Every structure is written in C-alpha cells, then in structure tokens.
Coordinates of N, CA and C in Angstrom, one line a residue:
D43 N -98.0 51.3 4.2 CA -97.9 50.9 5.6 C -98.4 52.0 6.5
Q44 N -98.5 53.3 6.0 CA -99.0 54.4 6.9 C -100.5 54.2 6.9
A45 N -101.1 53.8 5.8 CA -102.6 53.6 5.7 C -103.0 52.4 6.6
H46 N -102.3 51.4 6.7 CA -102.5 50.3 7.5 C -102.5 50.7 9.1
E47 N -101.4 51.6 9.4 CA -101.3 52.0 10.7 C -102.5 52.8 11.2
V48 N -102.9 53.8 10.3 CA -104.0 54.7 10.6 C -105.4 53.9 10.7
I49 N -105.5 53.0 9.8 CA -106.8 52.2 10.0 C -106.8 51.3 11.2
S50 N -105.7 50.6 11.5 CA -105.6 49.9 12.7 C -105.8 50.6 14.0
A51 N -105.3 51.8 14.0 CA -105.4 52.7 15.1 C -106.8 53.0 15.4
Q52 N -107.6 53.2 14.4 CA -109.0 53.5 14.6 C -109.9 52.4 15.1
G53 N -109.5 51.1 14.9 CA -110.1 50.0 15.4 C -111.2 49.4 14.4
E54 N -111.5 48.2 14.8 CA -112.6 47.5 14.1 C -113.9 48.3 14.1
Q55 N -114.2 48.8 15.2 CA -115.5 49.4 15.4 C -115.6 50.5 14.3
A56 N -114.7 51.3 14.2 CA -114.7 52.4 13.3 C -114.7 51.9 11.8
M57 N -114.2 50.7 11.5 CA -114.3 50.1 10.2 C -115.8 49.7 10.0
A58 N -116.4 49.2 11.0 CA -117.8 48.7 10.9 C -118.7 49.8 10.7
E59 N -118.5 50.9 11.4 CA -119.2 52.2 11.2 C -119.1 52.8 9.8
F60 N -117.8 52.8 9.2 CA -117.6 53.1 7.8 C -118.4 52.3 6.9
H61 N -118.4 51.1 7.1 CA -119.0 50.1 6.2 C -120.6 50.5 6.2
R62 N -121.1 50.6 7.5 CA -122.4 51.0 7.6 C -122.8 52.2 6.9
R63 N -122.0 53.3 7.1 CA -122.3 54.6 6.4 C -122.3 54.5 4.8
V64 N -121.4 53.7 4.4 CA -121.4 53.6 2.9 C -122.6 52.7 2.4
A65 N -123.0 51.7 3.1 CA -124.2 50.9 2.8 C -125.4 51.7 2.9
E66 N -125.5 52.6 3.8 CA -126.7 53.5 3.9 C -126.6 54.8 3.2
H67 N -125.7 54.8 2.3 CA -125.4 56.0 1.3 C -125.2 57.3 2.0
I68 N -124.8 57.2 3.3 CA -124.5 58.5 4.1 C -123.0 59.0 3.6
T69 N -122.2 58.0 3.4 CA -120.8 58.3 2.7 C -121.0 57.6 1.3
F70 N -120.4 58.4 0.3 CA -120.4 57.8 -1.0 C -119.2 58.2 -1.7
F71 N -118.9 57.5 -2.7 CA -117.7 57.6 -3.6 C -118.0 57.7 -5.0
V72 N -117.1 58.6 -5.7 CA -117.3 58.8 -7.1 C -115.9 58.7 -7.6
P73 N -115.6 57.9 -8.6 CA -116.6 57.1 -9.2 C -116.9 55.9 -8.5
E74 N -118.0 55.3 -8.9 CA -118.5 54.0 -8.3 C -117.5 53.0 -8.3
G75 N -117.4 52.2 -7.1 CA -116.4 51.3 -7.0 C -115.1 51.6 -6.2
E76 N -115.0 52.9 -6.0 CA -113.8 53.5 -5.3 C -113.8 53.0 -3.8
E77 N -115.0 52.8 -3.3 CA -115.1 52.3 -1.9 C -114.5 51.0 -1.7
A78 N -114.6 50.2 -2.8 CA -114.0 48.8 -2.6 C -112.4 48.9 -2.2
Y79 N -111.8 49.9 -2.8 CA -110.3 50.1 -2.5 C -110.1 50.2 -1.0
Y80 N -111.0 51.1 -0.4 CA -110.8 51.4 1.0 C -111.3 50.2 1.9
F81 N -112.3 49.6 1.4 CA -112.9 48.4 2.2 C -111.7 47.3 2.2
A82 N -111.1 47.2 1.1 CA -110.0 46.1 0.9 C -109.0 46.4 1.7
L83 N -108.5 47.7 1.8 CA -107.4 48.2 2.7 C -107.7 47.9 4.1
A84 N -108.9 48.3 4.5 CA -109.3 48.1 5.9 C -109.3 46.7 6.3
Y85 N -110.0 45.8 5.4 CA -110.0 44.5 5.9 C -108.5 43.7 5.9
E86 N -107.7 44.2 5.1 CA -106.3 43.7 5.1 C -105.7 44.1 6.3
S87 N -106.0 45.3 6.7 CA -105.4 46.0 8.0 C -105.6 45.2 9.2
F88 N -106.9 44.6 9.3 CA -107.3 43.8 10.3 C -107.2 42.3 10.1
G89 N -106.4 41.9 9.1 CA -106.0 40.5 8.9 C -107.3 39.7 8.4
M90 N -108.1 40.3 7.8 CA -109.5 39.6 7.2 C -109.1 39.4 5.8
A91 N -108.4 38.5 5.5 CA -107.8 38.3 4.2 C -108.9 37.9 3.1
D92 N -109.8 37.0 3.6 CA -110.9 36.7 2.6 C -111.7 37.9 2.1
S93 N -112.0 38.6 3.1 CA -112.8 39.9 2.7 C -112.0 40.9 1.9
A94 N -110.7 41.0 2.3 CA -109.9 41.8 1.5 C -109.7 41.5 0.1
I95 N -109.6 40.1 0.0 CA -109.4 39.6 -1.4 C -110.7 40.0 -2.3
E96 N -111.8 39.7 -1.7 CA -113.0 40.1 -2.3 C -113.1 41.5 -2.7
Y97 N -112.8 42.4 -1.9 CA -112.9 43.8 -2.2 C -111.7 44.3 -3.2
W98 N -110.6 43.7 -3.1 CA -109.5 44.0 -4.1 C -110.0 43.5 -5.4
K99 N -110.7 42.5 -5.5 CA -111.2 42.1 -7.0 C -112.3 43.0 -7.4
K100 N -113.2 43.3 -6.5 CA -114.3 44.3 -6.9 C -113.7 45.5 -7.3
F101 N -112.7 46.1 -6.7 CA -112.0 47.3 -7.1 C -111.6 47.1 -8.5
L102 N -110.8 46.1 -8.9 CA -110.0 45.9 -10.1 C -111.1 45.8 -11.2
V103 N -112.3 45.4 -11.0 CA -113.3 45.4 -12.2 C -114.2 46.6 -12.0
S104 N -114.0 47.5 -11.2 CA -114.9 48.7 -11.0 C -114.6 49.9 -12.0
K105 N -115.7 50.7 -12.0 CA -115.4 52.0 -12.7 C -114.3 52.7 -12.3
A106 N -114.1 52.7 -10.9 CA -113.0 53.5 -10.3 C -111.6 53.1 -10.8
A107 N -111.4 51.9 -11.1 CA -110.2 51.3 -11.6 C -110.0 51.8 -12.9
A108 N -111.1 51.9 -13.7 CA -111.0 52.4 -15.1 C -110.7 53.8 -15.1
V109 N -111.2 54.6 -14.2 CA -111.1 56.1 -14.1 C -109.6 56.4 -13.5
H110 N -109.2 55.5 -12.6 CA -108.0 55.7 -11.9 C -107.1 54.5 -12.2
P111 N -106.5 54.4 -13.4 CA -105.7 53.1 -13.7 C -104.4 53.0 -12.8
Q112 N -104.0 54.2 -12.3 CA -102.8 54.2 -11.5 C -102.8 53.4 -10.3
F113 N -104.1 53.1 -9.8 CA -104.3 52.5 -8.6 C -104.5 50.9 -8.8
K114 N -104.6 50.5 -10.0 CA -104.8 49.1 -10.3 C -103.6 48.3 -10.1
Q115 N -102.4 48.8 -10.3 CA -101.1 48.2 -9.8 C -101.1 48.0 -8.3
R116 N -101.5 49.1 -7.6 CA -101.3 49.1 -6.2 C -102.2 48.0 -5.6
A117 N -103.5 48.0 -6.2 CA -104.4 46.9 -5.8 C -104.0 45.6 -6.0
R118 N -103.3 45.3 -7.2 CA -102.7 44.0 -7.4 C -101.5 43.6 -6.5
D119 N -100.7 44.7 -6.2 CA -99.7 44.5 -5.2 C -100.1 44.0 -3.8
H120 N -101.4 44.5 -3.5 CA -102.0 43.9 -2.3 C -102.6 42.6 -2.4
L121 N -103.3 42.4 -3.5 CA -104.1 41.2 -3.8 C -103.2 40.0 -4.0
D122 N -102.1 40.0 -4.8 CA -101.4 38.9 -5.1 C -100.8 38.2 -3.9
P123 N -100.2 38.9 -3.0 CA -99.6 38.1 -1.8 C -100.8 37.5 -0.9
L124 N -102.0 38.1 -0.9 CA -103.0 37.5 -0.2 C -103.6 36.2 -0.8
L125 N -103.7 36.3 -2.2 CA -104.0 35.0 -2.9 C -102.9 33.9 -2.7
H126 N -101.7 34.4 -2.8 CA -100.6 33.4 -2.7 C -100.6 32.8 -1.3
E127 N -100.9 33.5 -0.4 CA -100.9 32.9 1.1 C -102.2 32.1 1.3
R128 N -103.3 32.4 0.6 CA -104.5 31.5 0.7 C -104.2 30.3 0.0
T129 N -103.6 30.3 -1.1 CA -103.2 29.1 -1.9 C -102.3 28.2 -1.0
R130 N -101.3 28.9 -0.4 CA -100.3 28.1 0.3 C -101.0 27.4 1.4
K131 N -101.9 28.0 2.1 CA -102.6 27.4 3.3 C -103.6 26.3 2.9
A132 N -104.0 26.3 1.7 CA -105.0 25.5 1.2 C -104.3 24.1 0.7
I133 N -103.0 24.2 0.4 CA -102.3 23.0 0.1 C -101.8 22.3 1.3
H134 N -102.2 21.1 1.4 CA -101.8 20.2 2.5 C -100.6 19.2 2.0
I135 N -99.5 19.3 2.5 CA -98.4 18.6 2.1 C -98.1 17.6 3.2
E136 N -98.0 16.3 2.8 CA -97.6 15.2 3.7 C -96.2 15.1 3.5
T137 N -95.3 14.9 4.5 CA -93.9 14.8 4.3 C -93.7 13.2 4.1
P138 N -92.7 12.8 3.3 CA -92.4 11.5 2.9 C -91.9 10.7 4.1
W139 N -91.2 11.4 5.1 CA -90.8 10.7 6.2 C -91.7 10.5 7.5
R140 N -93.0 11.0 7.2 CA -93.9 11.0 8.2 C -94.3 9.5 8.9
D141 N -94.1 8.5 8.1 CA -94.4 7.1 8.6 C -93.2 6.5 9.4
F142 N -92.0 7.2 9.2 CA -90.8 6.8 9.7 C -90.6 7.4 11.2
I143 N -91.4 8.4 11.5 CA -91.3 9.0 12.8 C -92.2 8.4 13.8
R144 N -91.7 7.9 14.8 CA -92.5 7.3 15.8 C -92.0 7.6 17.2

C-alpha cells in the first residue's frame, strides 16, 4: 500500500520518465528482469491493469525472480486479483429474467 501511495503521488509523468530511462539504459537493474517488478507495481498503481499483468508475468519468468524467490509470491499476490478481475469483466452474463422486464 505504501508503494502504491508513493508511486501515485509522483504522477504518471514520473512513471513515463522512469520507463524512458530504463529503455535508454540510463537506469538499469541487476539481475535482469527486476525492472519488471517495478513497472508492474507502477502500472497497477495507476489502474493500468493490462500493462501491470504483462509486467507481473515478465517478472515471474525473469532471472530476478529466480535470484529473489521471496518476491515471487508477492508478485502472484498482485497478479492473481488482476487476472480474476479481467476474467470477471470478460464474462457477459445475461439474467434469465431480462425478457420479463419491460
């Protein structure tokens, strides 16, 4: 929760700048893949669920997750609710009483 608050307080412009710096190798992470954790957390903080899901998945298969296995469960704890919500939104359920309401 604190991480989400700090990220949100910095704004989306700061997130875009962070993304640019990583893409241009100005800021880098060791081991490789650790940046995915931070991107996922940032995208989640700004309600960008699809991007967050993408980066949580990238982190889970990265070298960083292998080197720091203690963060794998934290990543799953973030990823699972996002996947559940996306699935819930994708299911369109028609109520059986729809035809009776006029």
